[in-house]
CSV table of C-alpha atoms in Angstrom, one decimal:
chain,number,residue,atom,x,y,z
A,11,MET,CA,-3.5,-10.5,25.6
A,12,LYS,CA,-6.4,-9.8,23.2
A,13,PHE,CA,-4.5,-7.1,21.6
A,14,VAL,CA,-1.8,-4.7,22.4
A,15,SER,CA,-2.6,-1.2,23.5
A,16,ILE,CA,0.0,1.4,22.2
A,17,LEU,CA,1.4,4.7,22.8
A,18,VAL,CA,2.8,6.8,20.1
A,19,VAL,CA,5.5,8.9,21.3
A,20,GLY,CA,6.3,11.1,18.4
A,21,CYS,CA,3.6,11.2,15.7
A,22,GLY,CA,5.9,12.4,12.9
A,23,ASN,CA,6.1,10.5,10.1
A,24,ARG,CA,7.6,7.2,11.5
A,25,GLY,CA,5.1,7.5,14.6
A,26,GLU,CA,2.4,7.8,12.4
A,27,VAL,CA,3.3,5.0,10.0
A,28,TYR,CA,4.0,2.2,12.8
A,29,GLY,CA,1.0,3.5,14.3
A,30,SER,CA,-1.2,2.9,11.3
A,31,TYR,CA,-0.8,-1.0,11.8
A,32,ALA,CA,-3.6,-0.8,14.6
A,33,LEU,CA,-5.9,0.6,11.5
A,34,LYS,CA,-5.0,-2.6,9.5
A,35,HIS,CA,-5.4,-5.1,12.6
A,36,PRO,CA,-7.6,-3.4,15.4
A,37,ASP,CA,-7.9,-7.1,16.7
A,38,ARG,CA,-4.5,-7.4,17.5
A,39,ALA,CA,-3.4,-4.0,18.1
A,40,ARG,CA,-4.9,-0.4,19.3
A,41,VAL,CA,-3.6,3.3,19.6
A,42,VAL,CA,-5.0,4.3,22.8
A,43,ALA,CA,-2.7,7.4,23.8
A,44,ILE,CA,-0.1,9.6,22.1
A,45,ALA,CA,2.4,12.0,23.1
A,46,GLU,CA,3.2,15.0,20.4
A,47,PRO,CA,4.3,18.8,21.0
A,48,ARG,CA,2.8,19.8,17.4
A,49,VAL,CA,-0.9,20.7,18.0
A,50,HIS,CA,-1.8,19.9,14.3
A,51,LEU,CA,-0.3,16.4,14.2
A,52,ARG,CA,-2.2,15.7,17.6
A,53,ARG,CA,-5.3,16.7,16.0
A,54,LYS,CA,-4.8,14.6,12.9
A,55,VAL,CA,-3.4,11.3,14.9
A,56,LYS,CA,-6.5,11.6,17.1
A,57,GLU,CA,-9.0,11.8,14.4
A,58,ILE,CA,-7.3,8.8,12.5
A,59,HIS,CA,-7.5,6.4,15.7
A,60,LYS,CA,-10.6,7.9,16.8
A,61,LEU,CA,-9.3,8.9,20.4
A,62,THR,CA,-12.3,10.1,22.0
A,63,ASN,CA,-10.6,10.7,25.9
A,64,ASP,CA,-8.6,13.6,26.1
A,65,LYS,CA,-6.8,12.2,29.1
A,66,TYR,CA,-4.5,10.3,27.0
A,67,ILE,CA,-3.7,13.0,24.2
A,68,PHE,CA,-0.4,14.4,25.7
A,69,SER,CA,1.6,17.3,24.4
A,70,ASP,CA,4.9,16.1,26.1
A,71,TRP,CA,6.2,12.7,26.8
A,72,ARG,CA,7.1,13.7,30.2
A,73,ASP,CA,3.6,14.2,31.5
A,74,VAL,CA,3.0,10.2,30.5
A,75,ILE,CA,6.1,9.3,32.8
A,76,GLU,CA,4.6,11.4,35.6
A,77,LEU,CA,1.5,9.5,35.7
A,78,ASP,CA,1.4,6.3,38.4
A,79,GLU,CA,-0.2,3.9,35.9
A,80,ARG,CA,1.0,2.8,32.7
A,81,VAL,CA,-1.6,4.1,29.7
A,82,ALA,CA,-0.7,1.4,27.5
A,83,ASP,CA,1.0,-1.9,27.0
A,84,CYS,CA,4.0,-0.7,24.8
A,85,ALA,CA,5.4,2.8,23.7
A,86,ILE,CA,6.2,3.5,20.2
A,87,ILE,CA,9.5,5.8,20.5
A,88,ALA,CA,9.4,8.2,17.2
A,89,LEU,CA,11.1,11.1,18.7
A,90,GLN,CA,13.9,13.2,17.4
A,91,ASP,CA,17.1,11.1,17.6
A,92,LYS,CA,18.6,13.2,20.2
A,93,PHE,CA,15.7,12.4,22.3
A,94,HIS,CA,15.6,9.0,22.2
A,95,LYS,CA,17.8,8.0,25.1
A,96,GLU,CA,16.1,10.2,27.7
A,97,ALA,CA,12.4,8.9,26.8
A,98,THR,CA,13.3,5.4,26.3
A,99,ILE,CA,15.0,4.7,29.4
A,100,ASN,CA,12.0,6.6,31.5
A,101,PHE,CA,9.7,4.0,29.7
A,102,ILE,CA,11.6,1.2,30.1
A,103,LYS,CA,11.5,2.1,33.9
A,104,LYS,CA,7.7,2.6,33.9
A,105,GLY,CA,7.2,-1.1,32.6
A,106,TYR,CA,6.5,-0.4,28.8
A,107,HIS,CA,7.7,-3.0,26.2
A,108,ILE,CA,9.3,-0.7,23.6
A,109,LEU,CA,9.7,-0.3,19.8
A,110,LEU,CA,12.6,2.2,19.2
A,111,GLU,CA,12.9,3.8,15.9
A,112,LYS,CA,16.6,4.0,14.5
A,113,PRO,CA,19.2,5.2,15.6
A,114,MET,CA,19.1,4.0,19.4
A,115,ALA,CA,20.8,7.4,20.3
A,116,THR,CA,23.1,9.8,18.7
A,117,LEU,CA,25.8,9.0,21.3
A,118,LEU,CA,27.7,5.8,21.8
A,119,GLU,CA,27.4,5.9,25.7
A,120,ASP,CA,23.5,6.7,25.1
A,121,CYS,CA,23.3,3.5,23.4
A,122,PHE,CA,25.3,1.4,25.5
A,123,GLN,CA,23.1,2.8,28.8
A,124,LEU,CA,19.9,2.0,27.0
A,125,THR,CA,21.1,-1.6,26.3
A,126,SER,CA,22.3,-1.8,30.0
A,127,ALA,CA,18.8,-0.5,30.8
A,128,ILE,CA,16.9,-3.1,29.2
A,129,ARG,CA,19.1,-5.8,30.8
A,130,SER,CA,18.0,-4.8,34.1
A,131,HIS,CA,14.3,-5.4,32.8
A,132,PRO,CA,14.6,-9.0,31.0
A,133,SER,CA,10.7,-9.2,30.8
A,134,GLN,CA,10.1,-6.5,28.5
A,135,ILE,CA,9.6,-6.8,24.8
A,136,ASN,CA,12.2,-4.7,23.1
A,137,ALA,CA,13.3,-3.9,19.3
A,138,VAL,CA,14.8,-1.4,17.1
A,139,CYS,CA,13.2,-0.5,14.1
A,140,HIS,CA,15.9,-2.2,11.6
A,141,VAL,CA,13.2,-2.8,9.3
A,142,LEU,CA,15.4,-4.2,6.4
A,143,ARG,CA,16.1,-7.3,8.2
A,144,TYR,CA,12.5,-8.1,7.8
A,145,LEU,CA,12.7,-7.2,4.1
A,146,ALA,CA,12.2,-10.8,2.0
A,147,PRO,CA,15.1,-10.6,0.1
A,148,CYS,CA,17.5,-10.0,3.1
A,149,THR,CA,15.8,-12.7,5.1
A,150,LYS,CA,16.0,-15.0,2.2
A,151,MET,CA,19.4,-14.1,1.9
A,152,LYS,CA,20.4,-14.9,5.5
A,153,GLN,CA,18.7,-18.6,5.1
A,154,LEU,CA,20.6,-19.0,2.1
A,155,ILE,CA,24.1,-18.2,3.9
A,156,ASP,CA,23.0,-20.1,7.0
A,157,SER,CA,21.8,-23.2,4.7
A,158,GLY,CA,25.5,-23.4,3.0
A,159,PHE,CA,24.5,-23.0,-0.4
A,160,ILE,CA,27.2,-20.6,-1.1
A,161,GLY,CA,29.9,-22.1,1.4
A,162,ASN,CA,31.9,-19.6,3.6
A,163,VAL,CA,31.2,-15.9,3.2
A,164,VAL,CA,34.4,-14.4,2.1
A,165,ASN,CA,33.1,-10.8,1.0
A,166,ILE,CA,30.0,-8.9,1.1
A,167,SER,CA,29.8,-5.4,-0.9
A,168,HIS,CA,26.8,-3.4,-0.2
A,169,THR,CA,25.8,-0.2,-1.3
A,170,GLU,CA,23.0,1.9,0.0
A,171,PRO,CA,22.0,4.8,-3.0
A,172,VAL,CA,20.4,7.5,-0.8
A,173,GLY,CA,19.1,9.5,-3.9
A,174,PHE,CA,19.8,13.0,-4.8
A,175,TYR,CA,16.8,14.5,-3.8
A,176,HIS,CA,15.9,12.3,-0.8
A,177,PHE,CA,19.5,13.3,0.6
A,178,ALA,CA,18.9,17.1,-0.1
A,179,HIS,CA,15.6,16.8,1.7
A,180,SER,CA,16.9,14.9,4.7
A,181,PHE,CA,20.2,15.7,5.1
A,182,VAL,CA,20.9,18.9,3.6
A,183,ARG,CA,17.7,20.8,4.3
A,184,GLY,CA,16.0,18.3,6.9
A,185,ASN,CA,16.5,17.3,10.5
A,186,TRP,CA,19.6,15.3,10.0
A,187,ASN,CA,21.8,18.1,8.3
A,188,ASN,CA,23.8,18.7,11.0
A,189,GLU,CA,25.3,16.6,13.7
A,190,SER,CA,25.2,18.5,16.9
A,191,LYS,CA,21.4,19.0,16.3
A,192,SER,CA,20.9,15.3,15.3
A,193,SER,CA,23.8,12.6,14.2
A,194,PHE,CA,26.0,11.9,11.6
A,195,SER,CA,24.7,10.8,8.5
A,196,LEU,CA,26.3,7.4,8.7
A,197,LEU,CA,24.3,7.0,12.0
A,198,ALA,CA,20.9,8.2,10.7
A,199,LYS,CA,20.8,6.7,7.4
A,200,CYS,CA,23.0,3.5,7.2
A,201,CYS,CA,22.8,2.1,10.7
A,202,HIS,CA,20.2,-0.1,8.7
A,203,ASP,CA,23.2,-1.2,6.3
A,204,ILE,CA,26.0,-2.1,8.9
A,205,ASP,CA,23.0,-4.0,10.8
A,206,LEU,CA,22.4,-5.9,7.3
A,207,ILE,CA,26.0,-6.9,7.2
A,208,MET,CA,26.3,-7.8,10.7
A,209,TYR,CA,23.2,-10.2,10.3
A,210,TRP,CA,24.4,-11.6,7.5
A,211,MET,CA,27.8,-12.5,8.9
A,212,GLU,CA,26.4,-13.4,12.3
A,213,GLY,CA,28.6,-15.7,13.8
A,214,LYS,CA,31.7,-13.8,12.6
A,215,LYS,CA,33.4,-11.2,14.9
A,216,CYS,CA,34.0,-7.7,13.3
A,217,THR,CA,37.7,-7.1,14.6
A,218,GLN,CA,38.8,-3.9,12.8
A,219,VAL,CA,36.8,-1.2,10.9
A,220,GLN,CA,38.1,1.7,8.4
A,221,SER,CA,36.2,4.7,7.0
A,222,PHE,CA,36.5,7.4,4.3
A,223,GLY,CA,33.8,9.7,3.7
A,224,SER,CA,33.1,13.9,3.5
A,225,LEU,CA,30.8,16.4,2.8
A,226,ASN,CA,31.7,16.9,-1.0
A,227,HIS,CA,29.2,18.8,-2.9
A,228,PHE,CA,26.7,20.7,-0.7
A,229,LYS,CA,28.6,23.7,0.7
A,230,LYS,CA,28.4,27.4,-0.6
A,231,SER,CA,31.6,27.0,-2.8
A,232,ASN,CA,29.3,25.4,-5.0
A,233,ALA,CA,26.4,27.6,-5.3
A,234,PRO,CA,25.4,28.5,-8.9
A,235,GLU,CA,26.4,31.8,-9.8
A,236,ASN,CA,23.2,34.7,-9.2
A,237,SER,CA,21.4,31.7,-7.0
A,238,ALA,CA,19.4,33.3,-4.3
A,239,ASP,CA,18.7,31.8,-0.7
A,240,LEU,CA,15.3,30.5,-1.2
A,241,CYS,CA,14.3,28.4,-4.2
A,242,MET,CA,10.9,30.3,-4.9
A,243,LYS,CA,12.8,33.2,-5.4
A,244,CYS,CA,15.9,31.8,-7.2
A,245,PRO,CA,16.5,33.2,-10.9
A,246,VAL,CA,18.2,30.0,-11.7
A,247,GLU,CA,16.3,27.6,-9.8
A,248,SER,CA,14.9,25.9,-13.1
A,249,GLU,CA,18.6,24.8,-13.8
A,250,CYS,CA,19.2,23.3,-10.2
A,251,CYS,CA,18.8,19.6,-9.8
A,252,TYR,CA,18.0,20.1,-6.2
A,253,SER,CA,15.3,22.8,-6.6
A,254,ALA,CA,12.9,22.7,-3.6
A,255,LYS,CA,10.1,23.7,-6.2
A,256,LYS,CA,11.2,20.3,-8.2
A,257,ILE,CA,11.0,18.2,-4.9
A,258,TYR,CA,8.2,19.3,-3.3
A,259,LEU,CA,5.9,21.1,-5.5
A,260,THR,CA,5.7,17.9,-8.2
A,261,SER,CA,4.7,15.3,-5.3
A,262,ASP,CA,1.4,14.6,-3.1
A,263,PRO,CA,1.5,16.8,-0.2
A,264,SER,CA,0.2,13.9,1.5
A,265,ARG,CA,2.7,12.0,1.4
A,266,TRP,CA,6.6,11.8,1.8
A,267,PRO,CA,8.7,14.2,1.2
A,268,ALA,CA,6.0,17.1,1.0
A,269,LYS,CA,4.0,15.9,3.7
A,270,VAL,CA,7.2,16.6,6.0
A,271,VAL,CA,7.5,20.2,4.9
A,272,LEU,CA,3.9,21.1,6.0
A,273,ASN,CA,4.4,19.1,9.3
A,274,SER,CA,7.5,21.0,9.9
A,275,GLU,CA,6.9,24.3,8.7
A,276,ILE,CA,3.1,24.9,8.8
A,277,GLN,CA,3.4,27.0,12.2
A,278,ASN,CA,5.4,29.6,10.3
A,279,ILE,CA,2.0,30.9,8.0
A,280,PHE,CA,-0.9,30.4,10.7
A,281,ASP,CA,-1.4,32.9,13.5
A,282,ASN,CA,-3.4,30.7,15.6
A,283,GLU,CA,-3.5,27.1,16.8
A,284,SER,CA,-7.1,26.5,15.8
A,285,ASP,CA,-6.3,27.2,12.1
A,286,MET,CA,-3.3,24.4,12.3
A,287,GLU,CA,-5.9,21.7,13.8
A,288,ASP,CA,-7.6,21.8,10.6
A,289,LEU,CA,-5.2,21.5,8.5
A,290,PHE,CA,-5.1,17.7,7.5
A,291,VAL,CA,-8.4,17.6,8.4
A,292,ASN,CA,-10.3,19.8,6.2
A,293,LYS,CA,-8.1,20.7,3.1
A,294,SER,CA,-8.2,19.9,-0.4
A,295,LEU,CA,-5.2,18.8,-2.5
A,296,ALA,CA,-5.1,22.0,-4.0
A,297,GLU,CA,-5.3,23.7,-0.8
A,298,LYS,CA,-2.3,21.7,0.5
A,299,VAL,CA,-0.3,22.7,-2.5
A,300,GLU,CA,-1.0,26.1,-1.9
A,301,LEU,CA,0.3,25.8,1.6
A,302,LEU,CA,3.2,24.2,0.7
A,303,LYS,CA,4.4,27.2,-1.4
A,304,LYS,CA,3.5,29.5,1.3
A,305,CYS,CA,5.7,27.3,3.4
A,306,LEU,CA,8.5,27.3,1.1
A,307,SER,CA,8.4,31.2,0.6
A,308,HIS,CA,8.2,32.0,4.0
A,309,ASP,CA,11.3,33.5,5.3
A,310,SER,CA,11.8,31.3,8.3
A,311,THR,CA,11.9,27.9,6.0
A,312,GLN,CA,14.0,25.2,6.6
A,313,TYR,CA,13.1,23.2,3.3
A,314,GLY,CA,12.8,26.0,0.6
A,315,ARG,CA,16.2,27.1,1.0
A,316,CYS,CA,19.4,26.7,-1.3
A,317,VAL,CA,21.1,23.6,-0.5
A,318,TYR,CA,24.5,25.2,-1.2
A,319,LYS,CA,23.5,28.1,1.4
A,320,MET,CA,22.4,26.0,4.2
A,321,ALA,CA,25.0,27.5,6.8
A,322,ASP,CA,24.5,24.6,9.6
A,323,ASN,CA,24.9,21.6,6.8
A,324,ASP,CA,27.9,19.6,8.1
A,325,VAL,CA,27.2,15.8,7.5
A,326,CYS,CA,28.9,13.6,4.9
A,327,ASP,CA,27.0,13.2,1.4
A,328,ASN,CA,29.6,9.9,0.8
A,329,GLN,CA,31.1,7.6,2.9
A,330,THR,CA,32.8,3.9,2.5
A,331,VAL,CA,32.9,1.5,5.6
A,332,ASN,CA,35.6,-1.5,5.3
A,333,LEU,CA,34.8,-4.3,7.8
A,334,GLN,CA,37.2,-6.9,8.7
A,335,PHE,CA,36.6,-10.4,10.5
A,336,ASP,CA,38.1,-12.7,12.6
A,337,ASP,CA,37.9,-15.6,9.9
A,338,GLY,CA,39.7,-13.0,7.4
A,339,SER,CA,36.4,-12.2,5.6
A,340,ALA,CA,35.5,-8.7,5.0
A,341,ALA,CA,32.8,-6.3,4.0
A,342,THR,CA,32.4,-2.9,2.4
A,343,MET,CA,29.5,-0.7,2.7
A,344,THR,CA,29.3,2.6,0.4
A,345,MET,CA,26.7,5.5,1.4
A,346,ILE,CA,26.4,7.9,-1.6
A,347,ALA,CA,24.0,10.5,-2.0
A,348,PHE,CA,24.3,11.4,-5.7
A,349,THR,CA,21.9,8.3,-7.4
A,350,LYS,CA,18.8,8.1,-9.5
A,351,ASP,CA,17.7,5.4,-7.1
A,352,ILE,CA,16.2,6.2,-3.8
A,353,CYS,CA,17.2,3.6,-0.8
A,354,THR,CA,17.1,0.7,-3.3
A,355,ARG,CA,20.1,-1.4,-2.0
A,356,LYS,CA,22.3,-3.4,-4.0
A,357,THR,CA,24.4,-6.4,-2.3
A,358,LYS,CA,26.7,-8.8,-3.7
A,359,ILE,CA,27.7,-11.7,-1.2
A,360,TYR,CA,30.7,-13.9,-2.4
A,361,GLY,CA,30.8,-17.3,-0.9
A,362,THR,CA,33.3,-20.1,-1.5
A,363,LYS,CA,30.7,-22.1,-3.1
A,364,GLY,CA,28.6,-19.6,-4.8
A,365,MET,CA,27.3,-16.2,-4.7
A,366,LEU,CA,24.4,-13.8,-4.2
A,367,GLU,CA,22.9,-10.7,-6.0
A,368,TRP,CA,20.4,-8.3,-4.7
A,369,ASP,CA,19.4,-5.1,-6.7
A,370,ASP,CA,16.4,-3.7,-5.0
A,371,ALA,CA,15.9,-1.1,-7.7
A,372,THR,CA,15.6,-4.1,-10.7
A,373,LEU,CA,15.2,-7.2,-9.1
A,374,TYR,CA,13.1,-5.8,-5.9
A,375,ASN,CA,11.7,-9.1,-4.5
A,376,LYS,CA,14.4,-11.5,-6.1
A,377,VAL,CA,18.0,-12.7,-5.6
A,378,ILE,CA,20.3,-14.4,-8.0
A,379,TYR,CA,22.0,-17.2,-6.6
A,380,THR,CA,24.8,-18.5,-8.3
A,381,ASN,CA,26.0,-22.1,-7.8
A,382,PHE,CA,29.8,-22.5,-8.5
A,383,LEU,CA,29.7,-26.6,-8.5
A,384,ASN,CA,27.7,-26.4,-11.9
A,385,ASN,CA,28.4,-22.8,-13.0
A,386,THR,CA,24.8,-22.0,-13.1
A,387,SER,CA,22.3,-19.1,-12.0
A,388,GLU,CA,18.8,-18.8,-10.9
A,389,ILE,CA,16.6,-16.1,-9.9
A,390,ILE,CA,14.7,-16.8,-6.4
A,391,ASP,CA,11.5,-15.2,-6.1
A,392,CYS,CA,11.6,-14.5,-2.2
A,393,GLN,CA,8.2,-14.2,-0.2
A,394,ASN,CA,7.9,-13.0,3.1
A,395,GLU,CA,5.8,-15.8,5.5
A,396,ARG,CA,3.5,-13.4,6.5
A,397,HIS,CA,1.3,-11.8,3.3
A,398,PHE,CA,1.1,-8.2,3.1
A,399,ASP,CA,-1.3,-6.2,0.8
A,400,ALA,CA,0.5,-2.8,-0.1
A,401,ILE,CA,-2.9,-1.5,-1.4
A,402,ASN,CA,-5.0,-0.4,1.5
A,403,GLU,CA,-8.8,1.0,1.3
A,404,ASN,CA,-7.8,3.0,4.2
A,405,GLU,CA,-5.6,5.9,3.1
A,406,ASN,CA,-4.4,6.2,6.5
A,407,ILE,CA,-2.6,2.9,6.5
A,408,LYS,CA,0.8,3.6,5.2
A,409,LEU,CA,2.8,0.3,6.0
A,410,ASP,CA,4.1,-0.3,2.4
A,411,GLY,CA,7.3,1.5,3.2
A,412,HIS,CA,10.7,-0.3,2.5
A,413,GLY,CA,9.2,-2.8,0.6
A,414,GLY,CA,6.5,-3.5,3.0
A,415,SER,CA,8.9,-4.2,5.8
A,416,ASP,CA,7.5,-1.4,8.2
A,417,TYR,CA,4.5,-4.0,8.1
A,418,TYR,CA,6.7,-7.0,9.2
A,419,LEU,CA,8.3,-5.1,11.8
A,420,MET,CA,5.2,-4.4,13.1
A,421,ASP,CA,3.7,-7.8,12.8
A,422,SER,CA,6.7,-9.0,14.5
A,423,PHE,CA,6.8,-6.7,17.3
A,424,ILE,CA,3.0,-7.1,18.2
A,425,GLU,CA,3.2,-10.8,17.6
A,426,ALA,CA,6.1,-10.8,20.2
A,427,CYS,CA,3.8,-8.5,23.0
A,428,ILE,CA,1.1,-11.0,22.3
A,429,LYS,CA,2.8,-14.3,23.0
A,430,ASN,CA,5.5,-12.7,25.5
A,431,ASP,CA,8.0,-14.2,23.0
A,432,LYS,CA,11.1,-12.0,22.5
A,433,SER,CA,12.6,-14.7,19.8
A,434,LEU,CA,9.9,-13.1,17.4
A,435,VAL,CA,11.9,-10.1,17.4
A,436,LEU,CA,14.9,-9.9,14.9
A,437,THR,CA,16.5,-6.7,16.5
A,438,ASP,CA,16.2,-6.3,20.0
A,439,PHE,CA,18.7,-3.7,21.7
A,440,GLU,CA,21.5,-6.0,22.3
A,441,ASP,CA,21.5,-7.0,18.6
A,442,SER,CA,21.2,-3.4,17.7
A,443,PHE,CA,23.9,-2.3,19.7
A,444,LYS,CA,26.4,-4.3,18.0
A,445,SER,CA,25.9,-2.8,14.8
A,446,HIS,CA,25.7,0.6,16.3
A,447,LEU,CA,28.8,0.1,18.0
A,448,ILE,CA,30.4,-0.6,14.5
A,449,VAL,CA,28.9,2.6,13.0
A,450,PHE,CA,30.4,4.8,15.8
A,451,ALA,CA,33.8,2.8,15.4
A,452,ALA,CA,33.6,3.8,11.5
A,453,GLU,CA,33.0,7.4,12.1
A,454,TYR,CA,35.6,7.7,14.5
A,455,SER,CA,37.9,6.2,11.9
A,456,ARG,CA,36.8,8.5,9.1
A,457,ARG,CA,37.5,11.7,11.6
A,458,HIS,CA,41.1,10.4,12.8
A,459,ASN,CA,42.2,8.5,9.5
A,460,GLN,CA,42.8,5.5,11.6
A,461,ILE,CA,41.9,1.8,11.1
A,462,ILE,CA,40.0,1.0,14.4
A,463,ASN,CA,40.2,-2.1,16.5
A,464,ILE,CA,37.1,-3.2,17.9
A,465,ASP,CA,37.8,-4.6,21.4
A,466,ASP,CA,40.5,-1.7,21.8
A,467,PHE,CA,37.5,0.9,21.0
A,468,CYS,CA,35.3,-0.9,23.5
A,469,LYS,CA,37.4,-0.6,26.0
A,470,ASN,CA,38.8,2.8,25.8
A,471,ASN,CA,34.8,3.9,25.8
A,472,GLY,CA,34.0,1.4,28.7
A,473,ILE,CA,31.7,-0.8,27.3
A,474,ASN,CA,31.4,-4.4,28.4
A,475,MET,CA,29.9,-6.8,25.6
A,476,VAL,CA,27.9,-9.4,26.6
């Protein structure tokens, strides 16, 4: 295989990011087809990847499945979470290699069905986008654990500081604000983090799970006095931390999170599709800012609404998960919305001979290793084996997310497809399902105020772990 041809299924933020790998390495990968219902995003991605044949531009992924032939070697599934299962199973059956955005699916039984489906197609490369496994400090800590440097791991303490405005954007106003429409916040946001713990604890079996959490702050009872439904029309907006004006109108409209608003709401302010098609091609920065203002002021706006008056918001803004392993070791994962730092994980791994510390906000690409034998500490500068230059001349290459791990994930997946070598992928469906199982068990624990035995949980849900 000289290069891997790619079908992008869902051209929103994550689909665009993963697809941009082909712009950086056209010798290794090329986007040859897309499936996206929003006309302005189809136009944008078509222009970016110079797709000239409209035969391979689809408004519905189901139209791709109806074709007799495969249109590409692999499919990047970056649809909304609730559509993952149906689309992925169909593309597996058609013989595509699969890169699936996390979470695998929004129901435990659907995750299991996906895992069972890929077991029936062992020749196909498959990966779930747990990009943090590819982050240099995370892989370095895994290497140090496996090497025995810190002895036996007894405890892991891990925190995911979501970020006050990130949570307001994605989990109050955004697509993940309601469990029935998407999924619970632990699954949507922190299946990454539970997966990291399972990665570091590899070889140990998680036997019990306990979780606590709630929707603590973003509810009507906490709305400021005299606040309006829309931030653009609110008399007390300047006093609100979560104002849509502050979050979106002070950021670059071509980047997250403002870009998401334009992608999602632009159809509200245009009368015809041709105007929407020109949105990203012919509009200046100033014009995009004006479009943002119109989106946030529109009566049907989703992202311009008061965070306290979102009628359908029901997901936890804080949650803690306790994990017990079969050798007596334990781990704790905390998700918290109310932080200055955004998704800069903080981890301490305690071993019998030493400990590891990682703070992505202050240490970034470094890990502190403490050796108990001589009671000394050193800072280890972590370098990924592959070099990635985050600064690209092409503005459409956006693989610097998650500390460059978006790039490392794609590079590994493409390499696996080229060499037909599954070992190059760090999280296939089987691995990902194991951590998804823990996430679902944790949410069950939170809702029912119970300590969950994992073997019993599997048995009660008809799950046969291989």
